[in-house]
Amino acid sequence: MEISASRNKTGEYQLEIGPVIFSLPSDVVKALQQVIDQRLNQNSAIDDENTKRKLTAYRVLASKMIGVDDRIVQKFAPQVTPEQLVTIVRLAEGDGLYKKVAKNLSKQNRRQFEDDYVAMDKITEQHACLYMEQIVPLIKRAAQEQKELHSN
């Protein structure tokens, strides 16, 4: 559905939503804009709780990556974006995963990772959740490889 807005000859705003046209005075448009801004920028308590719950789960998952074999980290690190790698390292408990990742990268990639880690010091909770959601399948694959490695 196409939505467009314009002003008519009398100065009123016209809002076209599909086949329907609304004529709105400017004070109504301002009030409508304030309501929309408020709703878009307002996180509900449920959203905040869900984000905190997700982050807690991702922290546990990231911390478990510390125990993964070095060979698996060597395969895992190049498969993720710098933002994703920094996020998982920042979510992990302590600096164990940071050291493990840095140890298992080439010198050039290690320097780049260290630079990225310093530069990306303000990742929002929403971005952290997004990045982690994207790499969960890779983490699951790494966990499966870890199981196979220890079962042999």
Backbone as JSON Lines, residues from 0, in Angstrom:
{"i":0,"aa":"M","n":[0.85,-1.17,0.0],"ca":[0.0,0.0,0.0],"c":[0.9,1.23,0.0]}
{"i":1,"aa":"E","n":[0.59,2.14,-0.87],"ca":[1.39,3.35,-0.99],"c":[0.84,4.44,-0.08]}
{"i":2,"aa":"I","n":[1.75,5.13,0.58],"ca":[1.38,6.23,1.47],"c":[2.13,7.47,0.99]}
{"i":3,"aa":"S","n":[1.4,8.58,0.85],"ca":[2.07,9.82,0.46],"c":[1.45,10.97,1.25]}
{"i":4,"aa":"A","n":[2.25,12.01,1.39],"ca":[1.79,13.2,2.12],"c":[2.1,14.43,1.28]}
{"i":5,"aa":"S","n":[1.2,15.39,1.32],"ca":[1.4,16.64,0.58],"c":[0.55,17.72,1.24]}
{"i":6,"aa":"R","n":[0.71,18.94,0.75],"ca":[-0.1,20.06,1.24],"c":[-1.04,20.48,0.14]}
{"i":7,"aa":"N","n":[-2.27,20.84,0.54],"ca":[-3.21,21.34,-0.46],"c":[-3.1,22.87,-0.55]}
{"i":8,"aa":"K","n":[-3.95,23.49,-1.34],"ca":[-3.87,24.94,-1.57],"c":[-4.18,25.74,-0.31]}
{"i":9,"aa":"T","n":[-4.96,25.19,0.61],"ca":[-5.33,25.91,1.83],"c":[-4.27,25.74,2.92]}
{"i":10,"aa":"G","n":[-3.24,24.95,2.68],"ca":[-2.17,24.76,3.65],"c":[-2.35,23.54,4.54]}
{"i":11,"aa":"E","n":[-3.46,22.84,4.39],"ca":[-3.67,21.62,5.16],"c":[-2.84,20.48,4.56]}
{"i":12,"aa":"Y","n":[-2.47,19.58,5.4],"ca":[-1.74,18.41,4.95],"c":[-2.72,17.36,4.45]}
{"i":13,"aa":"Q","n":[-2.37,16.71,3.38],"ca":[-3.18,15.61,2.86],"c":[-2.34,14.34,2.96]}
{"i":14,"aa":"L","n":[-2.91,13.38,3.61],"ca":[-2.26,12.09,3.79],"c":[-3.03,11.08,2.98]}
{"i":15,"aa":"E","n":[-2.38,10.5,1.97],"ca":[-3.03,9.5,1.12],"c":[-2.52,8.12,1.5]}
{"i":16,"aa":"I","n":[-3.46,7.27,1.89],"ca":[-3.14,5.89,2.24],"c":[-4.0,5.03,1.33]}
{"i":17,"aa":"G","n":[-3.37,4.53,0.27],"ca":[-4.14,3.77,-0.71],"c":[-5.22,4.65,-1.31]}
{"i":18,"aa":"P","n":[-6.47,4.18,-1.33],"ca":[-7.55,4.97,-1.94],"c":[-8.14,6.02,-1.0]}
{"i":19,"aa":"V","n":[-7.66,6.1,0.25],"ca":[-8.23,7.01,1.24],"c":[-7.36,8.26,1.37]}
{"i":20,"aa":"I","n":[-8.0,9.42,1.43],"ca":[-7.28,10.69,1.58],"c":[-7.78,11.37,2.85]}
{"i":21,"aa":"F","n":[-6.82,11.76,3.72],"ca":[-7.13,12.49,4.95],"c":[-6.61,13.9,4.79]}
{"i":22,"aa":"S","n":[-7.43,14.9,5.16],"ca":[-6.99,16.29,5.21],"c":[-6.8,16.64,6.68]}
{"i":23,"aa":"L","n":[-5.57,17.03,7.03],"ca":[-5.23,17.27,8.43],"c":[-4.64,18.65,8.63]}
{"i":24,"aa":"P","n":[-5.11,19.4,9.64],"ca":[-4.47,20.68,9.98],"c":[-3.06,20.42,10.52]}
{"i":25,"aa":"S","n":[-2.21,21.42,10.48],"ca":[-0.8,21.23,10.87],"c":[-0.65,20.83,12.33]}
{"i":26,"aa":"D","n":[-1.53,21.34,13.23],"ca":[-1.4,20.96,14.64],"c":[-1.7,19.47,14.85]}
{"i":27,"aa":"V","n":[-2.6,18.92,14.04],"ca":[-2.9,17.49,14.13],"c":[-1.71,16.67,13.62]}
{"i":28,"aa":"V","n":[-1.08,17.15,12.56],"ca":[0.1,16.45,12.02],"c":[1.22,16.44,13.05]}
{"i":29,"aa":"K","n":[1.42,17.56,13.73],"ca":[2.46,17.63,14.77],"c":[2.16,16.66,15.91]}
{"i":30,"aa":"A","n":[0.91,16.62,16.35],"ca":[0.51,15.7,17.42],"c":[0.68,14.25,16.97]}
{"i":31,"aa":"L","n":[0.31,13.97,15.75],"ca":[0.47,12.62,15.2],"c":[1.95,12.23,15.14]}
{"i":32,"aa":"Q","n":[2.78,13.16,14.73],"ca":[4.22,12.91,14.67],"c":[4.79,12.62,16.06]}
{"i":33,"aa":"Q","n":[4.34,13.38,17.06],"ca":[4.8,13.15,18.43],"c":[4.39,11.77,18.94]}
{"i":34,"aa":"V","n":[3.17,11.36,18.65],"ca":[2.69,10.04,19.08],"c":[3.51,8.94,18.4]}
{"i":35,"aa":"I","n":[3.74,9.09,17.11],"ca":[4.52,8.07,16.38],"c":[5.95,8.0,16.91]}
{"i":36,"aa":"D","n":[6.59,9.16,17.11],"ca":[7.94,9.17,17.68],"c":[8.0,8.51,19.04]}
{"i":37,"aa":"Q","n":[7.02,8.84,19.87],"ca":[6.98,8.27,21.22],"c":[6.84,6.75,21.15]}
{"i":38,"aa":"R","n":[5.96,6.26,20.31],"ca":[5.74,4.81,20.2],"c":[6.95,4.1,19.62]}
{"i":39,"aa":"L","n":[7.59,4.71,18.63],"ca":[8.76,4.07,18.01],"c":[9.96,4.03,18.95]}
{"i":40,"aa":"N","n":[10.1,5.05,19.78],"ca":[11.26,5.14,20.66],"c":[11.03,4.56,22.04]}
{"i":41,"aa":"Q","n":[9.84,4.08,22.3],"ca":[9.51,3.56,23.62],"c":[9.63,2.04,23.62]}
{"i":42,"aa":"N","n":[10.52,1.54,24.46],"ca":[10.63,0.09,24.64],"c":[9.71,-0.32,25.77]}
{"i":43,"aa":"S","n":[8.98,-1.36,25.52],"ca":[8.11,-1.83,26.58],"c":[8.92,-2.65,27.58]}
{"i":44,"aa":"A","n":[8.36,-2.84,28.74],"ca":[9.03,-3.64,29.78],"c":[9.24,-5.06,29.29]}
{"i":45,"aa":"I","n":[8.3,-5.57,28.51],"ca":[8.43,-6.93,27.97],"c":[9.62,-7.01,27.02]}
{"i":46,"aa":"D","n":[9.78,-6.0,26.15],"ca":[10.91,-5.98,25.22],"c":[12.23,-5.94,25.98]}
{"i":47,"aa":"D","n":[12.29,-5.1,27.01],"ca":[13.51,-5.0,27.81],"c":[13.83,-6.32,28.49]}
{"i":48,"aa":"E","n":[12.81,-6.98,29.02],"ca":[13.0,-8.26,29.7],"c":[13.47,-9.33,28.71]}
{"i":49,"aa":"N","n":[12.89,-9.34,27.52],"ca":[13.3,-10.3,26.49],"c":[14.75,-10.08,26.07]}
{"i":50,"aa":"T","n":[15.14,-8.82,25.93],"ca":[16.51,-8.5,25.55],"c":[17.48,-8.96,26.64]}
{"i":51,"aa":"K","n":[17.16,-8.7,27.89],"ca":[18.02,-9.13,28.99],"c":[18.13,-10.65,29.07]}
{"i":52,"aa":"R","n":[17.01,-11.33,28.82],"ca":[17.01,-12.8,28.85],"c":[17.88,-13.35,27.72]}
{"i":53,"aa":"K","n":[17.76,-12.76,26.54],"ca":[18.58,-13.19,25.4],"c":[20.06,-12.96,25.69]}
{"i":54,"aa":"L","n":[20.38,-11.77,26.21],"ca":[21.78,-11.46,26.49],"c":[22.38,-12.42,27.52]}
{"i":55,"aa":"T","n":[21.6,-12.79,28.51],"ca":[22.07,-13.74,29.52],"c":[22.4,-15.08,28.86]}
{"i":56,"aa":"A","n":[21.51,-15.54,27.99],"ca":[21.73,-16.8,27.28],"c":[22.95,-16.7,26.37]}
{"i":57,"aa":"Y","n":[23.1,-15.57,25.68],"ca":[24.24,-15.39,24.79],"c":[25.56,-15.3,25.57]}
{"i":58,"aa":"R","n":[25.52,-14.72,26.76],"ca":[26.73,-14.66,27.6],"c":[27.18,-16.07,27.99]}
{"i":59,"aa":"V","n":[26.22,-16.91,28.35],"ca":[26.54,-18.3,28.7],"c":[27.14,-19.01,27.49]}
{"i":60,"aa":"L","n":[26.51,-18.82,26.34],"ca":[26.98,-19.45,25.11],"c":[28.39,-18.97,24.74]}
{"i":61,"aa":"A","n":[28.61,-17.67,24.84],"ca":[29.92,-17.1,24.53],"c":[30.98,-17.63,25.5]}
{"i":62,"aa":"S","n":[30.63,-17.73,26.77],"ca":[31.58,-18.22,27.77],"c":[31.94,-19.69,27.52]}
{"i":63,"aa":"K","n":[31.0,-20.46,26.99],"ca":[31.29,-21.86,26.67],"c":[32.28,-21.99,25.53]}
{"i":64,"aa":"M","n":[32.36,-20.98,24.69],"ca":[33.31,-21.01,23.57],"c":[34.76,-20.99,24.05]}
{"i":65,"aa":"I","n":[34.99,-20.56,25.28],"ca":[36.34,-20.56,25.83],"c":[36.91,-21.97,25.86]}
{"i":66,"aa":"G","n":[36.06,-22.96,26.12],"ca":[36.51,-24.34,26.23],"c":[36.63,-25.08,24.91]}
{"i":67,"aa":"V","n":[36.34,-24.42,23.81],"ca":[36.4,-25.06,22.49],"c":[37.85,-25.22,22.07]}
{"i":68,"aa":"D","n":[38.12,-26.32,21.37],"ca":[39.46,-26.63,20.87],"c":[39.97,-25.52,19.94]}
{"i":69,"aa":"D","n":[41.28,-25.3,19.95],"ca":[41.88,-24.25,19.13],"c":[41.59,-24.43,17.64]}
{"i":70,"aa":"R","n":[41.59,-25.67,17.16],"ca":[41.34,-25.91,15.73],"c":[39.95,-25.44,15.33]}
{"i":71,"aa":"I","n":[39.0,-25.6,16.22],"ca":[37.63,-25.18,15.93],"c":[37.56,-23.65,15.92]}
{"i":72,"aa":"V","n":[38.26,-23.0,16.83],"ca":[38.3,-21.53,16.84],"c":[38.94,-21.02,15.56]}
{"i":73,"aa":"Q","n":[39.97,-21.72,15.08],"ca":[40.63,-21.32,13.83],"c":[39.67,-21.39,12.65]}
{"i":74,"aa":"K","n":[38.75,-22.35,12.66],"ca":[37.74,-22.45,11.6],"c":[36.61,-21.45,11.8]}
{"i":75,"aa":"F","n":[36.24,-21.23,13.06],"ca":[35.09,-20.38,13.39],"c":[35.36,-18.9,13.11]}
{"i":76,"aa":"A","n":[36.5,-18.39,13.56],"ca":[36.78,-16.95,13.49],"c":[36.66,-16.35,12.08]}
{"i":77,"aa":"P","n":[37.21,-16.99,11.06],"ca":[37.09,-16.38,9.72],"c":[35.68,-16.43,9.13]}
{"i":78,"aa":"Q","n":[34.8,-17.24,9.71],"ca":[33.44,-17.38,9.17],"c":[32.5,-16.27,9.64]}
{"i":79,"aa":"V","n":[32.9,-15.5,10.62],"ca":[32.02,-14.46,11.17],"c":[32.57,-13.09,10.82]}
{"i":80,"aa":"T","n":[31.7,-12.09,10.87],"ca":[32.13,-10.72,10.6],"c":[32.91,-10.18,11.8]}
{"i":81,"aa":"P","n":[33.69,-9.13,11.61],"ca":[34.41,-8.54,12.75],"c":[33.46,-8.13,13.88]}
{"i":82,"aa":"E","n":[32.29,-7.58,13.52],"ca":[31.33,-7.17,14.55],"c":[30.83,-8.37,15.35]}
{"i":83,"aa":"Q","n":[30.57,-9.46,14.67],"ca":[30.1,-10.66,15.35],"c":[31.18,-11.24,16.26]}
{"i":84,"aa":"L","n":[32.41,-11.26,15.77],"ca":[33.52,-11.8,16.56],"c":[33.76,-10.95,17.81]}
{"i":85,"aa":"V","n":[33.78,-9.65,17.65],"ca":[33.97,-8.76,18.79],"c":[32.82,-8.91,19.78]}
{"i":86,"aa":"T","n":[31.61,-9.04,19.27],"ca":[30.44,-9.19,20.15],"c":[30.54,-10.44,21.0]}
{"i":87,"aa":"I","n":[30.84,-11.58,20.38],"ca":[30.9,-12.82,21.15],"c":[32.03,-12.77,22.17]}
{"i":88,"aa":"V","n":[33.15,-12.16,21.79],"ca":[34.28,-12.04,22.73],"c":[33.91,-11.12,23.89]}
{"i":89,"aa":"R","n":[33.24,-10.03,23.6],"ca":[32.84,-9.1,24.67],"c":[31.8,-9.72,25.6]}
{"i":90,"aa":"L","n":[30.94,-10.59,25.07],"ca":[29.91,-11.21,25.9],"c":[30.48,-12.31,26.8]}
{"i":91,"aa":"A","n":[31.59,-12.91,26.4],"ca":[32.16,-14.02,27.17],"c":[32.67,-13.5,28.52]}
{"i":92,"aa":"E","n":[32.63,-14.38,29.5],"ca":[33.08,-14.07,30.87],"c":[34.61,-13.93,30.88]}
{"i":93,"aa":"G","n":[35.13,-12.83,31.41],"ca":[36.57,-12.64,31.52],"c":[37.21,-12.38,30.16]}
{"i":94,"aa":"D","n":[38.53,-12.61,30.1],"ca":[39.25,-12.37,28.85],"c":[39.75,-13.66,28.21]}
{"i":95,"aa":"G","n":[39.24,-14.78,28.64],"ca":[39.67,-16.07,28.11],"c":[39.4,-16.24,26.63]}
{"i":96,"aa":"L","n":[38.22,-15.85,26.18],"ca":[37.89,-16.0,24.77],"c":[38.69,-15.01,23.93]}
{"i":97,"aa":"Y","n":[38.92,-13.83,24.45],"ca":[39.74,-12.84,23.74],"c":[41.12,-13.43,23.46]}
{"i":98,"aa":"K","n":[41.74,-14.0,24.5],"ca":[43.07,-14.59,24.35],"c":[43.06,-15.76,23.38]}
{"i":99,"aa":"K","n":[42.02,-16.59,23.48],"ca":[41.92,-17.77,22.61],"c":[41.77,-17.35,21.15]}
{"i":100,"aa":"V","n":[40.92,-16.38,20.89],"ca":[40.72,-15.91,19.51],"c":[42.01,-15.28,18.99]}
{"i":101,"aa":"A","n":[42.61,-14.4,19.77],"ca":[43.84,-13.73,19.33],"c":[44.95,-14.74,19.06]}
{"i":102,"aa":"K","n":[45.05,-15.76,19.9],"ca":[46.09,-16.79,19.76],"c":[45.91,-17.59,18.48]}
{"i":103,"aa":"N","n":[44.67,-17.75,18.03],"ca":[44.38,-18.61,16.89],"c":[44.18,-17.86,15.58]}
{"i":104,"aa":"L","n":[44.59,-16.61,15.53],"ca":[44.53,-15.84,14.29],"c":[45.95,-15.6,13.78]}
{"i":105,"aa":"S","n":[46.07,-15.38,12.48],"ca":[47.37,-15.01,11.93],"c":[47.77,-13.64,12.49]}
{"i":106,"aa":"K","n":[49.03,-13.27,12.35],"ca":[49.5,-12.0,12.9],"c":[48.69,-10.82,12.37]}
{"i":107,"aa":"Q","n":[48.48,-10.8,11.06],"ca":[47.73,-9.7,10.45],"c":[46.29,-9.68,10.94]}
{"i":108,"aa":"N","n":[45.65,-10.84,10.95],"ca":[44.26,-10.92,11.42],"c":[44.15,-10.61,12.9]}
{"i":109,"aa":"R","n":[45.17,-10.99,13.68],"ca":[45.17,-10.7,15.11],"c":[45.21,-9.19,15.34]}
{"i":110,"aa":"R","n":[46.09,-8.5,14.59],"ca":[46.17,-7.04,14.72],"c":[44.83,-6.4,14.35]}
{"i":111,"aa":"Q","n":[44.21,-6.9,13.28],"ca":[42.93,-6.36,12.86],"c":[41.86,-6.62,13.91]}
{"i":112,"aa":"F","n":[41.86,-7.82,14.48],"ca":[40.9,-8.15,15.53],"c":[41.1,-7.25,16.74]}
{"i":113,"aa":"E","n":[42.35,-7.04,17.14],"ca":[42.64,-6.18,18.29],"c":[42.18,-4.75,18.03]}
{"i":114,"aa":"D","n":[42.41,-4.26,16.81],"ca":[41.94,-2.91,16.45],"c":[40.42,-2.84,16.47]}
{"i":115,"aa":"D","n":[39.77,-3.86,15.91],"ca":[38.3,-3.91,15.91],"c":[37.76,-3.95,17.33]}
{"i":116,"aa":"Y","n":[38.41,-4.73,18.18],"ca":[37.96,-4.88,19.57],"c":[37.99,-3.53,20.29]}
{"i":117,"aa":"V","n":[39.05,-2.77,20.05],"ca":[39.17,-1.44,20.68],"c":[38.15,-0.47,20.07]}
{"i":118,"aa":"A","n":[38.0,-0.52,18.76],"ca":[37.11,0.43,18.07],"c":[35.64,0.18,18.39]}
{"i":119,"aa":"M","n":[35.29,-1.08,18.58],"ca":[33.87,-1.43,18.8],"c":[33.58,-1.59,20.29]}
{"i":120,"aa":"D","n":[33.82,-0.55,21.03],"ca":[33.64,-0.64,22.48],"c":[32.24,-0.23,22.93]}
{"i":121,"aa":"K","n":[31.39,0.16,22.0],"ca":[30.04,0.6,22.37],"c":[28.99,-0.11,21.51]}
{"i":122,"aa":"I","n":[28.92,-1.42,21.64],"ca":[27.92,-2.19,20.91],"c":[26.63,-2.16,21.73]}
{"i":123,"aa":"T","n":[25.54,-1.78,21.09],"ca":[24.26,-1.71,21.81],"c":[23.75,-3.12,22.11]}
{"i":124,"aa":"E","n":[22.85,-3.21,23.08],"ca":[22.28,-4.51,23.41],"c":[21.51,-5.08,22.22]}
{"i":125,"aa":"Q","n":[20.83,-4.21,21.48],"ca":[20.07,-4.68,20.32],"c":[21.01,-5.23,19.25]}
{"i":126,"aa":"H","n":[22.12,-4.53,19.0],"ca":[23.09,-5.02,18.02],"c":[23.73,-6.32,18.49]}
{"i":127,"aa":"A","n":[24.03,-6.41,19.78],"ca":[24.62,-7.64,20.31],"c":[23.67,-8.81,20.09]}
{"i":128,"aa":"C","n":[22.4,-8.61,20.36],"ca":[21.41,-9.68,20.14],"c":[21.33,-10.05,18.66]}
{"i":129,"aa":"L","n":[21.32,-9.05,17.8],"ca":[21.25,-9.29,16.37],"c":[22.46,-10.09,15.89]}
{"i":130,"aa":"Y","n":[23.67,-9.65,16.27],"ca":[24.89,-10.35,15.84],"c":[24.91,-11.78,16.36]}
{"i":131,"aa":"M","n":[24.5,-11.97,17.6],"ca":[24.52,-13.31,18.17],"c":[23.48,-14.21,17.5]}
{"i":132,"aa":"E","n":[22.3,-13.67,17.2],"ca":[21.29,-14.46,16.49],"c":[21.83,-14.95,15.16]}
{"i":133,"aa":"Q","n":[22.63,-14.11,14.5],"ca":[23.18,-14.47,13.2],"c":[24.22,-15.58,13.3]}
{"i":134,"aa":"I","n":[24.98,-15.63,14.4],"ca":[26.06,-16.62,14.47],"c":[25.73,-17.85,15.3]}
{"i":135,"aa":"V","n":[24.53,-17.93,15.84],"ca":[24.15,-19.13,16.61],"c":[24.33,-20.41,15.79]}
{"i":136,"aa":"P","n":[23.93,-20.45,14.5],"ca":[24.15,-21.68,13.75],"c":[25.64,-22.07,13.66]}
{"i":137,"aa":"L","n":[26.51,-21.09,13.53],"ca":[27.95,-21.38,13.49],"c":[28.45,-21.88,14.84]}
{"i":138,"aa":"I","n":[27.91,-21.33,15.92],"ca":[28.29,-21.78,17.26],"c":[27.82,-23.22,17.47]}
{"i":139,"aa":"K","n":[26.62,-23.52,17.0],"ca":[26.11,-24.89,17.12],"c":[27.0,-25.86,16.34]}
{"i":140,"aa":"R","n":[27.42,-25.45,15.15],"ca":[28.3,-26.3,14.34],"c":[29.63,-26.5,15.07]}
{"i":141,"aa":"A","n":[30.16,-25.44,15.67],"ca":[31.41,-25.54,16.42],"c":[31.25,-26.48,17.61]}
{"i":142,"aa":"A","n":[30.09,-26.41,18.28],"ca":[29.83,-27.3,19.42],"c":[29.76,-28.76,18.96]}
{"i":143,"aa":"Q","n":[29.14,-28.98,17.81],"ca":[29.05,-30.34,17.27],"c":[30.44,-30.87,16.92]}
{"i":144,"aa":"E","n":[31.27,-30.02,16.32],"ca":[32.64,-30.42,15.99],"c":[33.43,-30.72,17.26]}
{"i":145,"aa":"Q","n":[33.19,-29.95,18.31],"ca":[33.87,-30.17,19.6],"c":[33.46,-31.54,20.17]}
{"i":146,"aa":"K","n":[32.17,-31.87,20.09],"ca":[31.69,-33.17,20.56],"c":[32.36,-34.3,19.79]}
{"i":147,"aa":"E","n":[32.39,-34.15,18.47],"ca":[33.0,-35.19,17.62],"c":[34.47,-35.35,17.92]}
{"i":148,"aa":"L","n":[35.14,-34.25,18.19],"ca":[36.57,-34.28,18.49],"c":[36.85,-35.03,19.79]}
{"i":149,"aa":"H","n":[35.99,-34.84,20.78],"ca":[36.2,-35.49,22.07],"c":[35.66,-36.91,22.12]}
{"i":150,"aa":"S","n":[34.78,-37.25,21.18],"ca":[34.26,-38.62,21.18],"c":[35.2,-39.59,20.47]}
{"i":151,"aa":"N","n":[36.13,-39.06,19.7],"ca":[37.09,-39.92,18.98],"c":[38.28,-40.25,19.83]}
